[in-house]
Short mmCIF file of C-alpha atoms in Angstrom, two decimals:
data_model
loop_
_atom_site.label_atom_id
_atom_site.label_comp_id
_atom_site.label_asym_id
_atom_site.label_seq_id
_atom_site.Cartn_x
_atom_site.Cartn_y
_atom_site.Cartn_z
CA UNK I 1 -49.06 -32.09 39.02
CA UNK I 2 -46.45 -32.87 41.87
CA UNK I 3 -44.13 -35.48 40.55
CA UNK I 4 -43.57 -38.49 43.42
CA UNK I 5 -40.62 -38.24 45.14
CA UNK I 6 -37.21 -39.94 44.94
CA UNK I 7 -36.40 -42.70 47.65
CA UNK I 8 -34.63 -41.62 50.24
CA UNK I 9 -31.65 -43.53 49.57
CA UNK I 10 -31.70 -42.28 46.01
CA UNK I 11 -32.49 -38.34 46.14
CA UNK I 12 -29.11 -37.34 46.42
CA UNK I 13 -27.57 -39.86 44.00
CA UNK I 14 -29.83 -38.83 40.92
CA UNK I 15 -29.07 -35.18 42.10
CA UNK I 16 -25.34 -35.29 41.55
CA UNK I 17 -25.73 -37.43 38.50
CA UNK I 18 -28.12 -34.99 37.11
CA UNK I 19 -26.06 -32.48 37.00
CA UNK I 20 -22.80 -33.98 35.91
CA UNK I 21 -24.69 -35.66 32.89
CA UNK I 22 -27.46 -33.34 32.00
CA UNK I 23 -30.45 -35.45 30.28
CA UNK I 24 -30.30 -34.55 26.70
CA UNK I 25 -31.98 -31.53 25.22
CA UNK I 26 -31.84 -31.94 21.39
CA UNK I 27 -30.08 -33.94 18.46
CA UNK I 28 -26.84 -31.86 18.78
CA UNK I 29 -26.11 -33.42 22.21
CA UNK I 30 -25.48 -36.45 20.97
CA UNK I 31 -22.15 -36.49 20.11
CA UNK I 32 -20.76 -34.94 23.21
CA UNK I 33 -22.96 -37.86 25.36
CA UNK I 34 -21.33 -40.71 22.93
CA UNK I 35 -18.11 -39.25 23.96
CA UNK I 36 -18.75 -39.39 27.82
CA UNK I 37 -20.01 -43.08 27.20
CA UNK I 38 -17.68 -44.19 25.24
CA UNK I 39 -15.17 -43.91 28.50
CA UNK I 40 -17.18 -46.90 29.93
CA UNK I 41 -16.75 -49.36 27.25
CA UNK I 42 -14.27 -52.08 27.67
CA UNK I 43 -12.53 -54.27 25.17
CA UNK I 44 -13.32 -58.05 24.94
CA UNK I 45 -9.77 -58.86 26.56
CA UNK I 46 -10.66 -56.53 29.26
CA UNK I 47 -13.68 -58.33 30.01
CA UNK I 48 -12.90 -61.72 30.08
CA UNK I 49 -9.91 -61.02 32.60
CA UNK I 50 -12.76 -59.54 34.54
CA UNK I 51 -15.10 -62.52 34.73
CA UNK I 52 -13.15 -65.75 34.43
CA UNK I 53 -15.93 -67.90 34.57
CA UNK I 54 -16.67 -67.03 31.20
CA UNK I 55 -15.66 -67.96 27.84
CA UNK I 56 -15.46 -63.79 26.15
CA UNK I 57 -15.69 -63.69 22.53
CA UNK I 58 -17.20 -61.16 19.68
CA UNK I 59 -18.57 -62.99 17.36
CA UNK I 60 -20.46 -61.65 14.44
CA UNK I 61 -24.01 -61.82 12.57
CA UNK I 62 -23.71 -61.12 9.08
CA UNK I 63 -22.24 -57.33 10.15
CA UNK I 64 -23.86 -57.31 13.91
CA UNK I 65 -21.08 -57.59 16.45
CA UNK I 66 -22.31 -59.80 18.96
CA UNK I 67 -20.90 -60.13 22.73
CA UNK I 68 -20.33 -63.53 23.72
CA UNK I 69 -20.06 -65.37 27.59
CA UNK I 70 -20.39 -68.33 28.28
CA UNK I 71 -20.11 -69.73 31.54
CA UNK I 72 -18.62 -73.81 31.60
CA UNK I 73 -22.27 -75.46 32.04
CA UNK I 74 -24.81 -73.22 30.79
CA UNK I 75 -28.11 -73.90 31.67
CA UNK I 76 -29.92 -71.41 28.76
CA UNK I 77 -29.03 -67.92 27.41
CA UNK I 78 -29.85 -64.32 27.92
CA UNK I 79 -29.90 -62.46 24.96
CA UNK I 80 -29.30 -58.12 26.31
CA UNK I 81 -30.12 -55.79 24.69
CA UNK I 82 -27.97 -52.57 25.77
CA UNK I 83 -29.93 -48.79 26.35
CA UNK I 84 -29.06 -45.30 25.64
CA UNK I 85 -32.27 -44.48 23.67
CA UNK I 86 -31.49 -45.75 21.07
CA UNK I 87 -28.66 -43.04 20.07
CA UNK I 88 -25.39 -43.92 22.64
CA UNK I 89 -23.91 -46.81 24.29
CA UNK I 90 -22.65 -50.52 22.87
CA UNK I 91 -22.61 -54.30 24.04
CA UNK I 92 -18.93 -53.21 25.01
CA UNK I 93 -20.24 -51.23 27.79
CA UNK I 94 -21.36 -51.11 31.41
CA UNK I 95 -24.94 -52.84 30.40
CA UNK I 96 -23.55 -56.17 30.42
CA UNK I 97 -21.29 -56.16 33.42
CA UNK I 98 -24.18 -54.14 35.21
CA UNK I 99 -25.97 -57.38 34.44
CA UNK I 100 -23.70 -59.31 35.77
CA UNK I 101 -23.55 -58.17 39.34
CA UNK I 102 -26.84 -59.92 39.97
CA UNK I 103 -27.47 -62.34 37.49
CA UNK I 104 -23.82 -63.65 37.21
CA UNK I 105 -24.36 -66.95 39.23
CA UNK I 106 -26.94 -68.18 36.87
CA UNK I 107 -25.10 -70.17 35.09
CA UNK I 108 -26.28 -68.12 31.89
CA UNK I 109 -24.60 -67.84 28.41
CA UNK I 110 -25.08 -63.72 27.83
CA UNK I 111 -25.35 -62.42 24.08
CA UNK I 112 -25.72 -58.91 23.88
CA UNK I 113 -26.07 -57.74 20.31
CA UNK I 114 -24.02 -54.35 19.06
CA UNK I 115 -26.84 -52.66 17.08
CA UNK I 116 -25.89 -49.63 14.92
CA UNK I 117 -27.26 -46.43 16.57
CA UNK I 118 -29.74 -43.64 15.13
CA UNK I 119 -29.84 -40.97 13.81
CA UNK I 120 -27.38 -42.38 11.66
CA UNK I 121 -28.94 -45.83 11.60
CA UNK I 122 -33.03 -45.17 12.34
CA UNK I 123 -35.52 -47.66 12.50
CA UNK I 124 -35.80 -50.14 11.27
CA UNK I 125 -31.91 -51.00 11.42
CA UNK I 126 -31.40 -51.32 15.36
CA UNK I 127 -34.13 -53.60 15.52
CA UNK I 128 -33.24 -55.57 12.77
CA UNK I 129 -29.83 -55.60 14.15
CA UNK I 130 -31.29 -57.26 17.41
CA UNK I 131 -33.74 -59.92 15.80
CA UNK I 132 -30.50 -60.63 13.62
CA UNK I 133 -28.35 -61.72 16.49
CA UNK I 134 -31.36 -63.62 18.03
CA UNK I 135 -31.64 -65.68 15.15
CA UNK I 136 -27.36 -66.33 15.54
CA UNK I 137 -28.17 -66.95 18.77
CA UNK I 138 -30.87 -69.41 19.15
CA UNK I 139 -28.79 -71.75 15.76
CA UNK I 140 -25.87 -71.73 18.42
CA UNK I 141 -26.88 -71.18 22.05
CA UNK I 142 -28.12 -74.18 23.58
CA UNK I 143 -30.73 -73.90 25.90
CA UNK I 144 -34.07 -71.64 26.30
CA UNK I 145 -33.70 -68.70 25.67
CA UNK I 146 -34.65 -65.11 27.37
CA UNK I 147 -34.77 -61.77 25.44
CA UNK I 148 -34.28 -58.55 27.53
CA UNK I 149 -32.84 -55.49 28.02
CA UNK I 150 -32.43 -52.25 30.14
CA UNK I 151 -34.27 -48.82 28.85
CA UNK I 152 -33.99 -48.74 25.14
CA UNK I 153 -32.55 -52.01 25.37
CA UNK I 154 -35.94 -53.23 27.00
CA UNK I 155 -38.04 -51.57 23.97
CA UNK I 156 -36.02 -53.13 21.50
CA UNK I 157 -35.85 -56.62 22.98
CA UNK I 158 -40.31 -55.83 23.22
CA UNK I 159 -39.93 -55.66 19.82
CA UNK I 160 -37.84 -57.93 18.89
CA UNK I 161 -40.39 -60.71 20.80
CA UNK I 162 -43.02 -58.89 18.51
CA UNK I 163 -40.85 -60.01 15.38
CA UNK I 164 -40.29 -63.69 16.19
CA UNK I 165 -44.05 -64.38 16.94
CA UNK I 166 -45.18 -62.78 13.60
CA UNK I 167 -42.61 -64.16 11.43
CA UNK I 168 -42.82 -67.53 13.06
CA UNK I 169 -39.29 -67.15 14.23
CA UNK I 170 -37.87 -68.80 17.72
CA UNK I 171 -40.03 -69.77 21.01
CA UNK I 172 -38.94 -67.95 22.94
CA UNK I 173 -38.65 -68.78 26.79
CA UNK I 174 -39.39 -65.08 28.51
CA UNK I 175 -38.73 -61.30 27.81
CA UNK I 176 -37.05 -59.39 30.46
CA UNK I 177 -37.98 -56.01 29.92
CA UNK I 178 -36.32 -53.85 32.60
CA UNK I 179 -37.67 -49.66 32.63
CA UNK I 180 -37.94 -50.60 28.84
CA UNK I 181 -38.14 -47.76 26.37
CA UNK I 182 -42.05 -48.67 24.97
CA UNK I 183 -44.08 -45.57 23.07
CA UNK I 184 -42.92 -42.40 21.14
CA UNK I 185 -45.86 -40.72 21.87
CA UNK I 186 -44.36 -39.94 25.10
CA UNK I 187 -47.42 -38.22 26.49
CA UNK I 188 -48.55 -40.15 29.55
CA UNK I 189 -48.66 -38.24 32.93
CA UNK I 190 -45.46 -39.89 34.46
CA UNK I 191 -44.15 -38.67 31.34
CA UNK I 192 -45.26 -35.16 31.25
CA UNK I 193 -45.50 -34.99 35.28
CA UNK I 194 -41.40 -36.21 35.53
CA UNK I 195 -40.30 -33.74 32.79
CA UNK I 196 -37.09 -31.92 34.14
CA UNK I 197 -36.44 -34.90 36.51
CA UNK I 198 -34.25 -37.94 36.76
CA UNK I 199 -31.81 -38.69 34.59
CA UNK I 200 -34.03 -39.61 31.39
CA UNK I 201 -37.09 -37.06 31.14
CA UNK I 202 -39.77 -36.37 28.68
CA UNK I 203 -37.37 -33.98 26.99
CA UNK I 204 -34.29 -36.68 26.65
CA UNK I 205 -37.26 -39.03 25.19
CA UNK I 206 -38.30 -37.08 22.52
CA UNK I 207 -34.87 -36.64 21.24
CA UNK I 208 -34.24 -40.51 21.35
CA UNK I 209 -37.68 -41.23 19.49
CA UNK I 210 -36.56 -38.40 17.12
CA UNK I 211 -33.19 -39.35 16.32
CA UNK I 212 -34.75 -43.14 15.51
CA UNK I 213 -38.12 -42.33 13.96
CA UNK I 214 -37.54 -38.60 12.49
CA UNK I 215 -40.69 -37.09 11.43
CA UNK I 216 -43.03 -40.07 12.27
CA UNK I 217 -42.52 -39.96 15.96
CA UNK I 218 -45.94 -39.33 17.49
CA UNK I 219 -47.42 -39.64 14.35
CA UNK I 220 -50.26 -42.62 13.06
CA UNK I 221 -47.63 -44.19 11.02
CA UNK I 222 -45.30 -45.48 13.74
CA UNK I 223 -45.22 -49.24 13.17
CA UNK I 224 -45.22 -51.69 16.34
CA UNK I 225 -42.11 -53.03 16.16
CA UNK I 226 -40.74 -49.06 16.27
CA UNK I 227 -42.17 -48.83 19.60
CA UNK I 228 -43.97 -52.19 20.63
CA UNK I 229 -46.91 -49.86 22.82
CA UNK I 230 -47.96 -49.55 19.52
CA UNK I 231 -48.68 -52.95 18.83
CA UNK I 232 -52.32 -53.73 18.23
CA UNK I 233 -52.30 -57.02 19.26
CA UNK I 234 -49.97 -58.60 22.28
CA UNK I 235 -51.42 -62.28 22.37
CA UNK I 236 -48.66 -65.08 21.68
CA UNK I 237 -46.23 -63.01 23.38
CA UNK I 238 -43.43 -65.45 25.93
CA UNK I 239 -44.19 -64.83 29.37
CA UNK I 240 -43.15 -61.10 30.42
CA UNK I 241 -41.28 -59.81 33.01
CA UNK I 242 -41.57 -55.79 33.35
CA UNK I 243 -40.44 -53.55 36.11
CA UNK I 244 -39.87 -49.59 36.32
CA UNK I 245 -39.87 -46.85 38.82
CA UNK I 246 -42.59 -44.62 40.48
CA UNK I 247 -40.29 -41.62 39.67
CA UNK I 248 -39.45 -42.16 36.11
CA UNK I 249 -40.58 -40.94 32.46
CA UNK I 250 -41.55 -44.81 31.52
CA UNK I 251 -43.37 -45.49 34.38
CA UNK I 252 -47.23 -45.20 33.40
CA UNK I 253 -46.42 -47.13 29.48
CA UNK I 254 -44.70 -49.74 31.14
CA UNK I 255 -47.96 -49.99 33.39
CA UNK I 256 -49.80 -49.77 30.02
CA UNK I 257 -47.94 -52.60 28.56
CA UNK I 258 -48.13 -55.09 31.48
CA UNK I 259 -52.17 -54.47 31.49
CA UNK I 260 -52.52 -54.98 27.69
CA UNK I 261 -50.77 -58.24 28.03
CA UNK I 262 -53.27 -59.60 30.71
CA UNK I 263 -56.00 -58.46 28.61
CA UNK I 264 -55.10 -60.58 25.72
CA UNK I 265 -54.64 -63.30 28.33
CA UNK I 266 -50.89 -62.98 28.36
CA UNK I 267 -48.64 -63.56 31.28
CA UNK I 268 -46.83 -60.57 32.60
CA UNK I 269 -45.19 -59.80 36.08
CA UNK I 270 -44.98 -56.70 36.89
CA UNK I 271 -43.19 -53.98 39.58
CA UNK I 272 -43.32 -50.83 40.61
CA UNK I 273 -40.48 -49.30 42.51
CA UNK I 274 -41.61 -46.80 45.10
CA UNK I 275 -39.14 -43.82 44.59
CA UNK I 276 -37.32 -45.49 41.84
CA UNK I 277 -35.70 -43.26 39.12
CA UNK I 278 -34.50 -44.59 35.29
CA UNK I 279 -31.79 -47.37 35.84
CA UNK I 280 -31.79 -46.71 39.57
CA UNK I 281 -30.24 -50.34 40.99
CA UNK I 282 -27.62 -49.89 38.27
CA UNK I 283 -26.67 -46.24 39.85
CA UNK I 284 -26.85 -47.32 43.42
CA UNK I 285 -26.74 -50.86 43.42
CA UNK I 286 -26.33 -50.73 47.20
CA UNK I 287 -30.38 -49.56 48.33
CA UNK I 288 -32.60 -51.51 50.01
CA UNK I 289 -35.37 -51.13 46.99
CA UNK I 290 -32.47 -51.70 44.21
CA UNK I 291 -31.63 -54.60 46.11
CA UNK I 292 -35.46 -55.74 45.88
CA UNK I 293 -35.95 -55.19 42.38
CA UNK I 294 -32.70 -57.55 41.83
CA UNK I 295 -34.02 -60.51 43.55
CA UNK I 296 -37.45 -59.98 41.91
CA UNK I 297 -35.85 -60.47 38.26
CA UNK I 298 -33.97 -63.36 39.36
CA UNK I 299 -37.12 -65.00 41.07
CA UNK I 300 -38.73 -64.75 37.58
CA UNK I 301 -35.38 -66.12 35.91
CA UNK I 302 -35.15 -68.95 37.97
CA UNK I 303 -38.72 -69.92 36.93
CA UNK I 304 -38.26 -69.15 33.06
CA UNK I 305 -34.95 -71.38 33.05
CA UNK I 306 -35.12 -74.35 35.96
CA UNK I 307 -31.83 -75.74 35.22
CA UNK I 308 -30.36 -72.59 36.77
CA UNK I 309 -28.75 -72.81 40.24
CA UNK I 310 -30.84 -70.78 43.30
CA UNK I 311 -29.62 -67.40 44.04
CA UNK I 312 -27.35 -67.09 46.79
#
């Protein structure tokens, strides 16, 4: 099958990034991709001389490092999960900031939890991580509170919304799951259509699910809160917010999700970027349908917390 194309706007962007960042081809390029990431992450000093409007502090639960702002009158928290399938990237790096270029006049405390990273750490340890540092945050956050993320980030803050409705743990206000990271068995048709394109393909997916489910990825005994697509059941869920790109690997289980959680008479919103690629409005922040799928998530943020001020 022909794959859609890019946007116009973003064709020669994922191009270029493409090839200066090759999408990952087996376990053995991990450590070489950590080391490329690792360039983007910023220390906590760094940060708060960056964004002044915020109290910066890591704080810690149990051994989960947790990143920390909070603005002078918060209205309710964000709790952000960071991507990199699971395998690279920290609450240090450009996730957060990223973040903050459109959703920094909310008036939002951010918590974005430092989860330990497979293969060294495979499930269920990064998403324990995460419902860990919800818990911390909910006993000392006040306000609602919203669980997200970007890419694996997304999957793992699915999850984690999994986790606090079966163990009766916090209400939970919304989940912002943005191109989140959703099924292992990574055999849909944007998934096997898009393989060899963008900058996170079917390829680069199998050696995320790998590195954090080993041999059960694909397999019968993947639990749901490994990949939440796997979830039998997604009544009881907070309201969802869910958005990914025509041109992208996630695209058709992201659809998947969104559908399940109507039929079990859930609330989900969902979009569909025409051209988009993985973590396009982070990469070029500047295009007219990056610039859409912004004001969409903050639409849906103003209405989960009410307190917040109106985008400007």
């Amino acid at each position: 099958m022909t794959p859609p194309p890019f946007d116009p706007e973003l064709a020669p962007v994922v191009e270029t990034l493409r090839a200066l960042r090759p999408p990952l081809a087996q376990l053995t390029d991990i450590p070489g991709r950590r080391e490329l990431n690792a360039a983007e992450h910023r220390t906590v000093e760094e940060l708060a001389a960056a964004y002044p409007a915020y109290q910066v502090a890591e704080e810690y639960a149990g051994d989960v490092p947790l990143l920390v702002l909070r603005p002078a009158e918060s209205v309710g928290v964000l709790y952000y999960v960071h991507g990199g399938g699971t395998i690279v990237g920290s609450h240090l790096g450009q996730d957060v900031p990223n973040l903050l270029d459109w959703a920094g006049g909310l008036n939002l405390t951010i918590v974005s939890p430092g989860y330990r990273l497979a293969p060294e750490h495979p499930y269920p340890v990064p998403v324990e991580d995460c419902y860990a540092g919800l818990l911390w945050t909910v006993e000392r956050c006040a306000g609602p509170v919203v669980v997200g993320g970007i890419s694996a980030g997304g999957g793992l803050a699915a999850a984690t919304a999994l986790l606090a409705r079966d163990r009766g743990g916090p209400q939970l206000a919304g989940q912002l799951l943005i191109c989140p990271m959703l099924d292992d068995r990574n055999d849909t048709p944007s998934a096997v259509d898009l393989d060899g394109h963008g900058l996170w393909d079917r390829t680069a997916n199998n050696v995320g699910w790998t590195a954090y489910l080993g041999d059960r990825r694909g397999t019968d005994e993947v639990p749901a809160y490994a990949a939440a697509a796997r979830a039998a059941e997604l009544s009881g869920l907070p309201p969802a917010f869910l958005d990914v790109g025509t041109a992208e690997t996630f695209r058709d289980e992201v659809v998947a999700y969104a559908s399940r959680i109507w039929q079990a008479g859930g609330e989900a919103e969902l979009h569909v970027w025409p051209g988009g690629f993985h973590g396009f409005d982070s990469l070029v922040p500047e295009a007219q349908v990056s610039r859409a799928a912004r004001a969409a998530r903050l639409t849906w943020l103003l209405k989960r917390l009410p307190g917040a001020p109106a985008a400007r």
